[in-house]
mmCIF file of C-alpha atoms in Angstrom:
data_model
loop_
_atom_site.group_PDB
_atom_site.id
_atom_site.type_symbol
_atom_site.label_atom_id
_atom_site.label_comp_id
_atom_site.label_asym_id
_atom_site.label_seq_id
_atom_site.Cartn_x
_atom_site.Cartn_y
_atom_site.Cartn_z
ATOM 1 C CA UNK A 174 -13.720 -9.610 3.609
ATOM 2 C CA UNK A 175 -10.977 -9.134 4.785
ATOM 3 C CA UNK A 176 -9.929 -11.300 7.375
ATOM 4 C CA UNK A 177 -6.931 -12.743 9.223
ATOM 5 C CA UNK A 178 -8.815 -15.560 10.439
ATOM 6 C CA UNK A 179 -11.673 -17.708 9.352
ATOM 7 C CA UNK A 180 -14.068 -20.451 10.908
ATOM 8 C CA UNK A 181 -14.785 -23.376 9.504
ATOM 9 C CA UNK A 182 -18.852 -22.547 9.614
ATOM 10 C CA UNK A 183 -17.668 -19.176 6.982
ATOM 11 C CA UNK A 184 -15.581 -21.423 4.978
ATOM 12 C CA UNK A 185 -18.237 -24.362 4.161
ATOM 13 C CA UNK A 186 -20.745 -20.936 3.281
ATOM 14 C CA UNK A 187 -18.335 -19.278 0.889
ATOM 15 C CA UNK A 188 -18.339 -23.104 -0.894
ATOM 16 C CA UNK A 189 -21.919 -22.895 -0.521
ATOM 17 C CA UNK A 190 -22.754 -19.686 -2.155
ATOM 18 C CA UNK A 191 -20.295 -20.608 -5.139
ATOM 19 C CA UNK A 192 -21.959 -24.174 -5.421
ATOM 20 C CA UNK A 193 -25.563 -22.921 -5.982
ATOM 21 C CA UNK A 194 -25.091 -18.977 -7.239
ATOM 22 C CA UNK A 195 -26.238 -19.642 -11.264
ATOM 23 C CA UNK A 196 -23.290 -18.992 -13.657
ATOM 24 C CA UNK A 197 -20.888 -18.356 -10.750
ATOM 25 C CA UNK A 198 -16.895 -18.255 -10.730
ATOM 26 C CA UNK A 199 -14.489 -18.694 -8.813
ATOM 27 C CA UNK A 200 -13.411 -15.117 -9.196
ATOM 28 C CA UNK A 201 -16.549 -12.775 -8.799
ATOM 29 C CA UNK A 202 -17.527 -15.676 -5.267
ATOM 30 C CA UNK A 203 -13.748 -14.721 -4.067
ATOM 31 C CA UNK A 204 -13.586 -10.986 -4.918
ATOM 32 C CA UNK A 205 -17.146 -10.230 -3.089
ATOM 33 C CA UNK A 206 -16.119 -12.118 -0.117
ATOM 34 C CA UNK A 207 -12.945 -10.444 -0.380
ATOM 35 C CA UNK A 208 -10.318 -13.963 -0.091
ATOM 36 C CA UNK A 209 -8.470 -14.492 -2.625
ATOM 37 C CA UNK A 210 -9.276 -16.824 -5.367
ATOM 38 C CA UNK A 211 -7.036 -20.193 -4.633
ATOM 39 C CA UNK A 212 -7.987 -19.572 -0.762
ATOM 40 C CA UNK A 213 -11.634 -20.611 -2.261
ATOM 41 C CA UNK A 214 -10.580 -22.920 -4.247
ATOM 42 C CA UNK A 215 -8.436 -24.971 -1.889
ATOM 43 C CA UNK A 216 -12.428 -24.555 0.412
ATOM 44 C CA UNK A 217 -14.017 -25.918 -2.589
ATOM 45 C CA UNK A 218 -11.469 -29.305 -2.283
ATOM 46 C CA UNK A 219 -12.551 -29.169 1.131
ATOM 47 C CA UNK A 220 -16.041 -28.873 1.720
ATOM 48 C CA UNK A 221 -17.378 -29.174 -1.586
ATOM 49 C CA UNK A 222 -19.964 -31.511 -3.032
ATOM 50 C CA UNK A 223 -18.817 -31.765 -6.599
ATOM 51 C CA UNK A 224 -21.504 -30.536 -7.675
ATOM 52 C CA UNK A 225 -22.121 -26.743 -9.086
ATOM 53 C CA UNK A 226 -25.124 -24.539 -10.448
ATOM 54 C CA UNK A 227 -24.444 -23.725 -14.294
ATOM 55 C CA UNK A 228 -25.905 -20.212 -15.480
ATOM 56 C CA UNK A 229 -29.424 -21.921 -17.027
ATOM 57 C CA UNK A 230 -30.137 -22.932 -13.226
ATOM 58 C CA UNK A 231 -29.252 -26.686 -14.116
ATOM 59 C CA UNK A 232 -26.821 -28.798 -11.719
ATOM 60 C CA UNK A 233 -23.451 -29.859 -13.117
ATOM 61 C CA UNK A 234 -20.353 -31.732 -11.666
ATOM 62 C CA UNK A 235 -17.399 -29.723 -10.883
ATOM 63 C CA UNK A 236 -13.834 -32.001 -10.049
ATOM 64 C CA UNK A 237 -14.991 -31.527 -6.420
ATOM 65 C CA UNK A 238 -15.344 -34.165 -3.283
ATOM 66 C CA UNK A 239 -18.351 -35.625 -2.907
ATOM 67 C CA UNK A 240 -20.595 -36.025 0.403
ATOM 68 C CA UNK A 241 -20.167 -38.806 1.879
ATOM 69 C CA UNK A 242 -23.294 -41.876 1.092
ATOM 70 C CA UNK A 243 -25.990 -41.461 3.387
ATOM 71 C CA UNK A 244 -25.521 -44.606 6.400
ATOM 72 C CA UNK A 245 -26.668 -47.699 5.877
ATOM 73 C CA UNK A 246 -29.382 -49.586 8.253
ATOM 74 C CA UNK A 247 -28.709 -49.983 11.528
ATOM 75 C CA UNK A 248 -27.975 -54.394 12.301
ATOM 76 C CA UNK A 249 -31.233 -55.132 14.562
ATOM 77 C CA UNK A 250 -33.243 -51.989 13.608
ATOM 78 C CA UNK A 251 -36.722 -52.356 12.886
ATOM 79 C CA UNK A 252 -38.625 -50.644 10.515
ATOM 80 C CA UNK A 253 -40.258 -48.483 12.966
ATOM 81 C CA UNK A 254 -37.256 -47.554 14.111
ATOM 82 C CA UNK A 255 -35.333 -46.854 11.603
ATOM 83 C CA UNK A 256 -38.337 -44.723 9.707
ATOM 84 C CA UNK A 257 -37.961 -42.832 13.272
ATOM 85 C CA UNK A 258 -34.286 -42.333 12.780
ATOM 86 C CA UNK A 259 -33.828 -40.991 9.028
ATOM 87 C CA UNK A 260 -37.029 -38.952 9.889
ATOM 88 C CA UNK A 261 -35.312 -37.319 12.928
ATOM 89 C CA UNK A 262 -32.396 -37.283 9.961
ATOM 90 C CA UNK A 263 -34.719 -36.046 7.633
ATOM 91 C CA UNK A 264 -35.598 -32.789 9.861
ATOM 92 C CA UNK A 265 -31.615 -31.966 11.139
ATOM 93 C CA UNK A 266 -30.638 -31.631 7.869
ATOM 94 C CA UNK A 267 -33.860 -29.146 7.085
ATOM 95 C CA UNK A 268 -32.741 -26.972 9.790
ATOM 96 C CA UNK A 269 -28.895 -28.075 8.995
ATOM 97 C CA UNK A 270 -29.760 -26.542 4.604
ATOM 98 C CA UNK A 271 -32.369 -23.518 6.241
ATOM 99 C CA UNK A 272 -29.621 -22.149 8.408
ATOM 100 C CA UNK A 273 -26.981 -22.888 5.559
ATOM 101 C CA UNK A 274 -29.666 -20.783 3.318
ATOM 102 C CA UNK A 275 -30.289 -18.010 5.728
ATOM 103 C CA UNK A 276 -26.521 -17.516 5.976
ATOM 104 C CA UNK A 277 -25.251 -17.623 2.453
ATOM 105 C CA UNK A 278 -28.381 -14.701 1.869
ATOM 106 C CA UNK A 279 -26.605 -12.542 4.389
ATOM 107 C CA UNK A 280 -22.818 -13.133 3.342
ATOM 108 C CA UNK A 281 -24.233 -11.967 0.002
ATOM 109 C CA UNK A 282 -26.183 -9.178 0.801
ATOM 110 C CA UNK A 283 -23.108 -8.355 3.098
ATOM 111 C CA UNK A 284 -20.888 -8.739 0.483
ATOM 112 C CA UNK A 285 -21.830 -4.971 -1.431
ATOM 113 C CA UNK A 286 -21.389 -3.405 2.503
ATOM 114 C CA UNK A 287 -17.673 -4.586 2.264
ATOM 115 C CA UNK A 288 -16.947 -3.824 -1.368
ATOM 116 C CA UNK A 289 -16.921 -0.618 1.245
ATOM 117 C CA UNK A 290 -13.995 -1.542 2.667
ATOM 118 C CA UNK A 291 -14.247 -3.906 6.058
ATOM 119 C CA UNK A 292 -14.667 -1.327 9.014
ATOM 120 C CA UNK A 293 -17.414 -1.660 11.720
ATOM 121 C CA UNK A 294 -19.184 1.084 10.412
ATOM 122 C CA UNK A 295 -19.692 -1.131 7.507
ATOM 123 C CA UNK A 296 -20.791 -4.704 9.412
ATOM 124 C CA UNK A 297 -22.689 -2.434 12.254
ATOM 125 C CA UNK A 298 -24.970 -0.693 8.851
ATOM 126 C CA UNK A 299 -25.348 -4.138 7.583
ATOM 127 C CA UNK A 300 -26.865 -5.317 10.898
ATOM 128 C CA UNK A 301 -28.976 -2.159 11.382
ATOM 129 C CA UNK A 302 -30.091 -2.230 7.923
ATOM 130 C CA UNK A 303 -31.602 -5.808 7.744
ATOM 131 C CA UNK A 304 -32.619 -6.212 11.875
ATOM 132 C CA UNK A 305 -35.973 -6.681 10.278
ATOM 133 C CA UNK A 306 -35.650 -9.783 8.223
ATOM 134 C CA UNK A 307 -32.949 -11.515 10.555
ATOM 135 C CA UNK A 308 -31.686 -12.330 13.957
ATOM 136 C CA UNK A 309 -29.406 -9.475 14.820
ATOM 137 C CA UNK A 310 -27.846 -12.685 16.677
ATOM 138 C CA UNK A 311 -27.424 -14.858 13.711
ATOM 139 C CA UNK A 312 -25.781 -11.666 11.638
ATOM 140 C CA UNK A 313 -23.587 -10.699 14.166
ATOM 141 C CA UNK A 314 -23.046 -15.211 14.139
ATOM 142 C CA UNK A 315 -22.329 -14.523 10.294
ATOM 143 C CA UNK A 316 -19.925 -11.575 10.249
ATOM 144 C CA UNK A 317 -18.225 -11.853 13.462
ATOM 145 C CA UNK A 318 -18.988 -8.545 14.985
ATOM 146 C CA UNK A 319 -20.414 -8.469 18.787
ATOM 147 C CA UNK A 320 -24.070 -8.019 19.785
ATOM 148 C CA UNK A 321 -23.407 -6.067 22.390
ATOM 149 C CA UNK A 322 -21.169 -4.003 20.413
ATOM 150 C CA UNK A 323 -23.582 -3.472 17.780
ATOM 151 C CA UNK A 324 -26.435 -2.537 20.416
ATOM 152 C CA UNK A 325 -23.417 0.493 21.235
ATOM 153 C CA UNK A 326 -23.240 1.418 18.101
ATOM 154 C CA UNK A 327 -26.888 1.716 18.045
ATOM 155 C CA UNK A 328 -27.737 3.454 20.896
ATOM 156 C CA UNK A 329 -24.848 6.199 20.160
ATOM 157 C CA UNK A 330 -26.304 7.091 16.624
ATOM 158 C CA UNK A 331 -28.646 10.226 17.916
ATOM 159 C CA UNK A 332 -25.029 11.308 19.197
ATOM 160 C CA UNK A 333 -24.005 10.134 15.352
ATOM 161 C CA UNK A 334 -26.424 12.346 13.794
ATOM 162 C CA UNK A 335 -25.805 15.555 16.676
ATOM 163 C CA UNK A 336 -21.976 15.828 14.717
ATOM 164 C CA UNK A 337 -22.717 14.999 11.559
ATOM 165 C CA UNK A 338 -25.613 18.303 12.364
ATOM 166 C CA UNK A 339 -23.147 20.643 13.005
ATOM 167 C CA UNK A 340 -20.476 19.486 11.186
ATOM 168 C CA UNK A 341 -22.852 20.743 8.229
ATOM 169 C CA UNK A 342 -23.206 23.412 10.033
ATOM 170 C CA UNK A 343 -19.743 24.180 10.729
ATOM 171 C CA UNK A 344 -19.276 23.239 6.950
ATOM 172 C CA UNK A 345 -21.622 26.031 5.786
ATOM 173 C CA UNK A 346 -19.608 28.748 7.776
ATOM 174 C CA UNK A 347 -16.052 27.312 6.466
ATOM 175 C CA UNK A 348 -17.271 27.552 2.672
ATOM 176 C CA UNK A 349 -19.244 30.687 3.090
ATOM 177 C CA UNK A 350 -14.793 32.343 4.267
ATOM 178 C CA UNK A 351 -14.063 29.938 1.663
ATOM 179 C CA UNK A 352 -16.045 31.405 -1.235
ATOM 180 C CA UNK A 353 -15.201 34.767 0.119
ATOM 181 C CA UNK A 354 -10.959 33.508 0.124
ATOM 182 C CA UNK A 355 -10.149 30.206 -1.571
ATOM 183 C CA UNK A 356 -6.533 30.734 -1.092
ATOM 184 C CA UNK A 357 -7.837 29.852 3.078
ATOM 185 C CA UNK A 358 -6.647 27.139 4.293
ATOM 186 C CA UNK A 359 -7.494 25.611 8.067
ATOM 187 C CA UNK A 360 -5.318 28.197 10.685
ATOM 188 C CA UNK A 361 -6.980 31.142 8.365
ATOM 189 C CA UNK A 362 -10.341 29.457 8.639
ATOM 190 C CA UNK A 363 -10.169 28.873 11.704
ATOM 191 C CA UNK A 364 -8.988 32.584 12.933
ATOM 192 C CA UNK A 365 -11.889 34.177 10.450
ATOM 193 C CA UNK A 366 -14.356 31.551 12.068
ATOM 194 C CA UNK A 367 -13.113 32.601 15.500
ATOM 195 C CA UNK A 368 -12.879 36.163 15.220
ATOM 196 C CA UNK A 369 -15.091 38.131 18.037
ATOM 197 C CA UNK A 370 -17.326 35.249 19.451
ATOM 198 C CA UNK A 371 -16.991 34.396 22.668
ATOM 199 C CA UNK A 372 -14.627 31.498 24.246
ATOM 200 C CA UNK A 373 -17.350 29.068 24.501
ATOM 201 C CA UNK A 374 -18.064 29.430 21.311
ATOM 202 C CA UNK A 375 -14.987 28.867 20.101
ATOM 203 C CA UNK A 376 -14.238 26.257 17.369
ATOM 204 C CA UNK A 377 -11.035 24.335 17.536
ATOM 205 C CA UNK A 378 -8.711 23.995 14.702
ATOM 206 C CA UNK A 379 -8.222 20.863 14.376
ATOM 207 C CA UNK A 380 -11.972 20.135 13.868
ATOM 208 C CA UNK A 381 -12.299 23.009 11.199
ATOM 209 C CA UNK A 382 -9.079 20.727 9.518
ATOM 210 C CA UNK A 383 -11.085 17.406 9.665
ATOM 211 C CA UNK A 384 -14.228 18.974 8.239
ATOM 212 C CA UNK A 385 -12.660 20.977 5.770
ATOM 213 C CA UNK A 386 -10.851 17.503 4.562
ATOM 214 C CA UNK A 387 -13.603 15.280 4.860
ATOM 215 C CA UNK A 388 -15.929 17.457 2.399
ATOM 216 C CA UNK A 389 -13.125 18.054 0.333
ATOM 217 C CA UNK A 390 -12.218 21.900 0.853
ATOM 218 C CA UNK A 391 -8.164 23.296 0.745
ATOM 219 C CA UNK A 392 -6.827 26.377 0.331
ATOM 220 C CA UNK A 393 -4.801 27.415 -2.606
ATOM 221 C CA UNK A 394 -0.663 25.939 -2.228
ATOM 222 C CA UNK A 395 1.635 26.676 -4.797
ATOM 223 C CA UNK A 396 3.673 23.471 -5.669
ATOM 224 C CA UNK A 397 6.749 23.540 -4.197
ATOM 225 C CA UNK A 398 9.756 22.875 -6.870
ATOM 226 C CA UNK A 399 12.427 20.899 -4.461
ATOM 227 C CA UNK A 400 15.792 21.949 -4.912
ATOM 228 C CA UNK A 401 18.332 19.065 -4.326
ATOM 229 C CA UNK A 402 21.376 21.192 -6.117
ATOM 230 C CA UNK A 403 22.501 23.983 -3.886
ATOM 231 C CA UNK A 404 25.559 25.587 -5.204
ATOM 232 C CA UNK A 405 28.864 26.655 -3.139
ATOM 233 C CA UNK A 406 31.298 28.463 -3.527
ATOM 234 C CA UNK A 407 34.348 25.930 -3.265
ATOM 235 C CA UNK A 408 37.634 26.875 -2.357
ATOM 236 C CA UNK A 409 39.776 25.031 -5.170
ATOM 237 C CA UNK A 410 38.018 24.049 -7.651
ATOM 238 C CA UNK A 411 37.069 20.667 -9.650
ATOM 239 C CA UNK A 412 37.630 19.682 -12.953
ATOM 240 C CA UNK A 413 35.570 18.109 -15.534
ATOM 241 C CA UNK A 414 37.091 14.507 -15.546
ATOM 242 C CA UNK A 415 34.221 13.065 -17.602
ATOM 243 C CA UNK A 416 32.943 15.460 -20.079
ATOM 244 C CA UNK A 417 29.451 13.820 -20.838
ATOM 245 C CA UNK A 418 31.847 10.611 -20.878
ATOM 246 C CA UNK A 419 29.855 7.899 -19.173
ATOM 247 C CA UNK A 420 31.545 4.631 -19.796
ATOM 248 C CA UNK A 421 34.382 3.040 -18.572
ATOM 249 C CA UNK A 422 36.818 -0.238 -19.735
ATOM 250 C CA UNK A 423 36.511 -1.878 -15.783
ATOM 251 C CA UNK A 424 34.130 -1.605 -13.118
ATOM 252 C CA UNK A 425 35.222 0.222 -10.204
ATOM 253 C CA UNK A 426 37.322 2.793 -12.263
ATOM 254 C CA UNK A 427 34.215 5.815 -12.847
ATOM 255 C CA UNK A 428 31.552 6.719 -10.339
ATOM 256 C CA UNK A 429 28.725 9.255 -10.394
ATOM 257 C CA UNK A 430 26.377 10.564 -7.923
ATOM 258 C CA UNK A 431 23.562 12.975 -7.130
ATOM 259 C CA UNK A 432 20.819 13.523 -5.186
ATOM 260 C CA UNK A 433 17.149 13.382 -5.631
ATOM 261 C CA UNK A 434 13.779 13.805 -3.386
ATOM 262 C CA UNK A 435 11.269 11.454 -2.235
ATOM 263 C CA UNK A 436 7.938 12.800 -1.752
ATOM 264 C CA UNK A 437 6.335 11.694 0.866
ATOM 265 C CA UNK A 438 1.892 12.392 1.134
ATOM 266 C CA UNK A 439 2.114 14.478 4.347
ATOM 267 C CA UNK A 440 3.899 17.434 2.203
ATOM 268 C CA UNK A 441 7.259 16.503 3.274
ATOM 269 C CA UNK A 442 11.011 13.971 1.503
ATOM 270 C CA UNK A 443 13.006 11.763 2.448
ATOM 271 C CA UNK A 444 16.614 11.882 0.150
ATOM 272 C CA UNK A 445 18.135 9.960 -1.783
ATOM 273 C CA UNK A 446 22.166 9.807 -2.758
ATOM 274 C CA UNK A 447 23.896 7.507 -5.420
ATOM 275 C CA UNK A 448 26.881 6.127 -6.104
ATOM 276 C CA UNK A 449 26.834 4.125 -10.005
ATOM 277 C CA UNK A 450 28.987 2.762 -11.828
ATOM 278 C CA UNK A 451 29.678 3.895 -15.322
ATOM 279 C CA UNK A 452 30.603 0.384 -16.091
ATOM 280 C CA UNK A 453 27.751 -1.487 -15.272
ATOM 281 C CA UNK A 454 25.059 1.376 -13.985
ATOM 282 C CA UNK A 455 25.528 -0.470 -11.036
ATOM 283 C CA UNK A 456 23.891 0.973 -8.089
ATOM 284 C CA UNK A 457 27.524 0.311 -5.531
ATOM 285 C CA UNK A 458 26.530 2.694 -2.792
ATOM 286 C CA UNK A 459 23.146 4.996 -1.738
ATOM 287 C CA UNK A 460 21.883 6.715 1.199
ATOM 288 C CA UNK A 461 18.728 7.591 2.513
ATOM 289 C CA UNK A 462 17.947 10.331 4.659
ATOM 290 C CA UNK A 463 15.362 12.783 6.050
ATOM 291 C CA UNK A 464 17.749 15.318 5.388
ATOM 292 C CA UNK A 465 20.610 16.497 2.247
ATOM 293 C CA UNK A 466 23.483 17.433 4.877
ATOM 294 C CA UNK A 467 26.992 16.236 4.108
ATOM 295 C CA UNK A 468 26.362 13.341 6.051
ATOM 296 C CA UNK A 469 23.786 12.104 3.375
ATOM 297 C CA UNK A 470 26.905 12.254 0.698
ATOM 298 C CA UNK A 471 29.241 10.813 2.917
ATOM 299 C CA UNK A 472 26.879 7.645 4.406
ATOM 300 C CA UNK A 473 26.268 6.652 0.684
ATOM 301 C CA UNK A 474 30.142 6.507 -0.744
ATOM 302 C CA UNK A 475 31.549 4.724 1.987
ATOM 303 C CA UNK A 476 29.050 2.363 1.819
ATOM 304 C CA UNK A 477 29.932 2.484 -1.931
ATOM 305 C CA UNK A 478 33.410 1.661 -0.363
ATOM 306 C CA UNK A 479 32.508 -1.224 1.871
ATOM 307 C CA UNK A 480 30.598 -2.677 -1.548
ATOM 308 C CA UNK A 481 33.845 -2.170 -3.560
ATOM 309 C CA UNK A 482 36.289 -2.842 -0.859
ATOM 310 C CA UNK A 483 38.536 0.213 -1.977
ATOM 311 C CA UNK A 484 37.541 3.247 -4.298
ATOM 312 C CA UNK A 485 41.255 4.299 -3.980
ATOM 313 C CA UNK A 486 41.663 5.414 -7.246
ATOM 314 C CA UNK A 487 38.303 5.868 -8.743
ATOM 315 C CA UNK A 488 36.731 9.129 -10.169
ATOM 316 C CA UNK A 489 33.466 9.629 -8.486
ATOM 317 C CA UNK A 490 31.701 13.130 -10.699
ATOM 318 C CA UNK A 491 28.752 14.831 -8.834
ATOM 319 C CA UNK A 492 27.107 18.332 -9.197
ATOM 320 C CA UNK A 493 27.565 21.929 -7.367
ATOM 321 C CA UNK A 494 25.876 21.319 -4.397
ATOM 322 C CA UNK A 495 27.373 22.150 -1.198
ATOM 323 C CA UNK A 496 27.531 18.573 -0.429
ATOM 324 C CA UNK A 497 30.403 18.061 -2.950
ATOM 325 C CA UNK A 498 31.938 21.318 -2.888
ATOM 326 C CA UNK A 499 32.244 21.099 1.232
ATOM 327 C CA UNK A 500 35.216 20.462 2.565
ATOM 328 C CA UNK A 501 34.104 17.997 5.033
ATOM 329 C CA UNK A 502 33.087 15.979 1.188
ATOM 330 C CA UNK A 503 36.398 16.337 0.053
ATOM 331 C CA UNK A 504 38.963 15.081 3.622
ATOM 332 C CA UNK A 505 36.587 11.757 3.763
ATOM 333 C CA UNK A 506 37.759 11.706 -0.657
ATOM 334 C CA UNK A 507 40.964 11.771 -0.071
ATOM 335 C CA UNK A 508 40.823 9.448 3.042
ATOM 336 C CA UNK A 509 39.571 6.891 0.364
ATOM 337 C CA UNK A 510 41.172 7.697 -2.686
ATOM 338 C CA UNK A 511 38.937 9.348 -4.581
ATOM 339 C CA UNK A 512 39.390 12.204 -7.036
ATOM 340 C CA UNK A 513 36.150 14.459 -7.359
ATOM 341 C CA UNK A 514 34.991 15.612 -10.815
ATOM 342 C CA UNK A 515 32.045 17.675 -10.439
ATOM 343 C CA UNK A 516 30.005 18.573 -14.073
ATOM 344 C CA UNK A 517 30.024 23.318 -15.550
ATOM 345 C CA UNK A 518 27.014 24.554 -12.886
ATOM 346 C CA UNK A 519 23.547 25.046 -13.911
ATOM 347 C CA UNK A 520 24.577 22.465 -16.578
ATOM 348 C CA UNK A 521 22.254 18.895 -15.889
ATOM 349 C CA UNK A 522 23.366 17.588 -19.129
ATOM 350 C CA UNK A 523 26.829 16.973 -17.164
ATOM 351 C CA UNK A 524 25.800 14.595 -14.944
ATOM 352 C CA UNK A 525 22.928 13.024 -17.143
ATOM 353 C CA UNK A 526 23.839 9.470 -16.037
ATOM 354 C CA UNK A 527 22.269 10.024 -12.669
ATOM 355 C CA UNK A 528 19.911 12.072 -13.625
ATOM 356 C CA UNK A 529 18.504 8.712 -15.559
ATOM 357 C CA UNK A 530 18.552 7.229 -12.600
ATOM 358 C CA UNK A 531 16.816 8.953 -10.031
ATOM 359 C CA UNK A 532 13.844 9.563 -13.009
ATOM 360 C CA UNK A 533 13.591 6.167 -13.612
ATOM 361 C CA UNK A 534 13.375 4.785 -10.099
ATOM 362 C CA UNK A 535 10.067 7.382 -9.568
ATOM 363 C CA UNK A 536 9.183 6.652 -13.139
ATOM 364 C CA UNK A 537 9.123 3.004 -12.027
ATOM 365 C CA UNK A 538 8.092 2.481 -8.324
ATOM 366 C CA UNK A 539 5.050 5.114 -7.901
ATOM 367 C CA UNK A 540 4.416 4.969 -11.735
ATOM 368 C CA UNK A 541 0.595 7.166 -11.612
ATOM 369 C CA UNK A 542 0.980 8.105 -8.021
ATOM 370 C CA UNK A 543 2.775 11.306 -7.206
ATOM 371 C CA UNK A 544 4.013 10.232 -3.430
ATOM 372 C CA UNK A 545 4.747 7.519 -1.210
ATOM 373 C CA UNK A 546 1.934 7.530 1.489
ATOM 374 C CA UNK A 547 4.410 7.207 4.043
ATOM 375 C CA UNK A 548 8.249 7.157 5.378
ATOM 376 C CA UNK A 549 8.934 3.328 6.430
ATOM 377 C CA UNK A 550 6.305 2.617 3.209
ATOM 378 C CA UNK A 551 9.573 4.151 0.867
ATOM 379 C CA UNK A 552 12.171 3.130 2.738
ATOM 380 C CA UNK A 553 10.913 0.093 1.994
ATOM 381 C CA UNK A 554 10.312 0.524 -1.640
ATOM 382 C CA UNK A 555 12.975 1.876 -2.743
ATOM 383 C CA UNK A 556 14.670 -0.494 -1.115
ATOM 384 C CA UNK A 557 12.958 -3.566 -2.996
ATOM 385 C CA UNK A 558 13.679 -1.837 -6.299
ATOM 386 C CA UNK A 559 17.251 -0.579 -5.509
ATOM 387 C CA UNK A 560 17.789 -4.902 -5.138
ATOM 388 C CA UNK A 561 15.835 -5.706 -8.351
ATOM 389 C CA UNK A 562 17.723 -2.966 -10.118
ATOM 390 C CA UNK A 563 21.100 -4.277 -9.204
ATOM 391 C CA UNK A 564 20.356 -8.016 -9.788
ATOM 392 C CA UNK A 565 17.106 -8.630 -11.982
ATOM 393 C CA UNK A 566 16.541 -5.345 -14.022
ATOM 394 C CA UNK A 567 17.714 -5.757 -17.133
ATOM 395 C CA UNK A 568 20.062 -2.738 -18.709
ATOM 396 C CA UNK A 569 19.936 -2.018 -22.838
ATOM 397 C CA UNK A 570 24.063 -0.579 -21.526
ATOM 398 C CA UNK A 571 24.619 -4.198 -20.216
ATOM 399 C CA UNK A 572 23.482 -6.041 -23.148
ATOM 400 C CA UNK A 573 20.083 -6.550 -21.598
ATOM 401 C CA UNK A 574 21.462 -7.967 -18.270
ATOM 402 C CA UNK A 575 21.615 -6.852 -14.504
ATOM 403 C CA UNK A 576 24.692 -4.308 -13.503
ATOM 404 C CA UNK A 577 25.409 -7.571 -11.239
ATOM 405 C CA UNK A 578 25.026 -10.042 -13.645
ATOM 406 C CA UNK A 579 26.980 -8.154 -16.620
ATOM 407 C CA UNK A 580 29.809 -7.039 -13.769
ATOM 408 C CA UNK A 581 30.471 -11.026 -13.180
ATOM 409 C CA UNK A 582 31.539 -11.583 -17.025
ATOM 410 C CA UNK A 583 34.422 -9.148 -16.380
ATOM 411 C CA UNK A 584 37.104 -9.073 -13.297
ATOM 412 C CA UNK A 585 36.660 -6.506 -10.372
ATOM 413 C CA UNK A 586 40.526 -5.304 -10.334
ATOM 414 C CA UNK A 587 40.868 -2.281 -8.225
ATOM 415 C CA UNK A 588 40.670 1.042 -9.502
ATOM 416 C CA UNK A 589 44.338 2.397 -10.958
#
């Protein structure tokens, strides 16, 4: 169970579950309960008895705290009074032990439910499935839900069943349309279902989309190839000053840059513009936006100028994308004293350093995933990776040091 706060009672139960389960490990019990292994260890240090049940059922000692010894006889107490007090204490301990055993069993059974997630529905369903074995009040206390909320959920069961049956009937109708034409998506299927029916029998397109999503029904969608290099005829020809030589004698002399797309799970993209120093491979300037207008590459170059202090005399090499051949970008380069350089049209090898950087970024962040879940996560992870790339990631061309470390071994003159 994923929680932010745990009561002392829950912690004691977790420790008791670990100590009493034959052959149990801290890692295994922690995973069952959905807590961090180190957290469970701290609880054991705090509430543990110092005893552990081995795999063969025997009790062994563990490096945990021991319980405090039972208090001795009270001064002036008669044997009969001492016996009565001890009997009351035994009864109290038996009640507490019975309570802990019950709670431990509840937690043990609840583990498999919460392994599927800690949603309220899973908790409610667990109570419903075990209310004939344990008291509802005790179940709700252990897994921390309100009894009133559980009973409200339980009373709504007929409505949920009715809705599930209606969704199943709608699914059958959707599949009939989809089987006839598998290219249909939710809008076209909705139109097909509503064709010729009365207004009160029409189905909402959002409901159709939800049922299709939950049942794994989707129309054919060709994976689109995102073009980030859109050529545009320039007023003036820009020569290739690098000729595929992506080296520099010192920092702040030669830069390469490009735009790459950052795919999001909803089918949209963010775009990253880069300015990379050929000497150290350091990403000196960058910008992220939801568009590929000229402002994107301008912001990246301005960021590089802010990092270096001046770019006067430096060469910036790019492809023939429309943003790099625009008059606005040419003016910015002139204002900053940057000399533009461009490779041949349609030849990615003429800007391979920037292309390689883009591929490395996506490969190392996304790994086996195809996209980022949303814009916020994308921006955060790209920023984290760029910082690590500049300051910690070892680069082969830098003698297996980071770009910033490699630059620190050389002075940083202004570009000639």
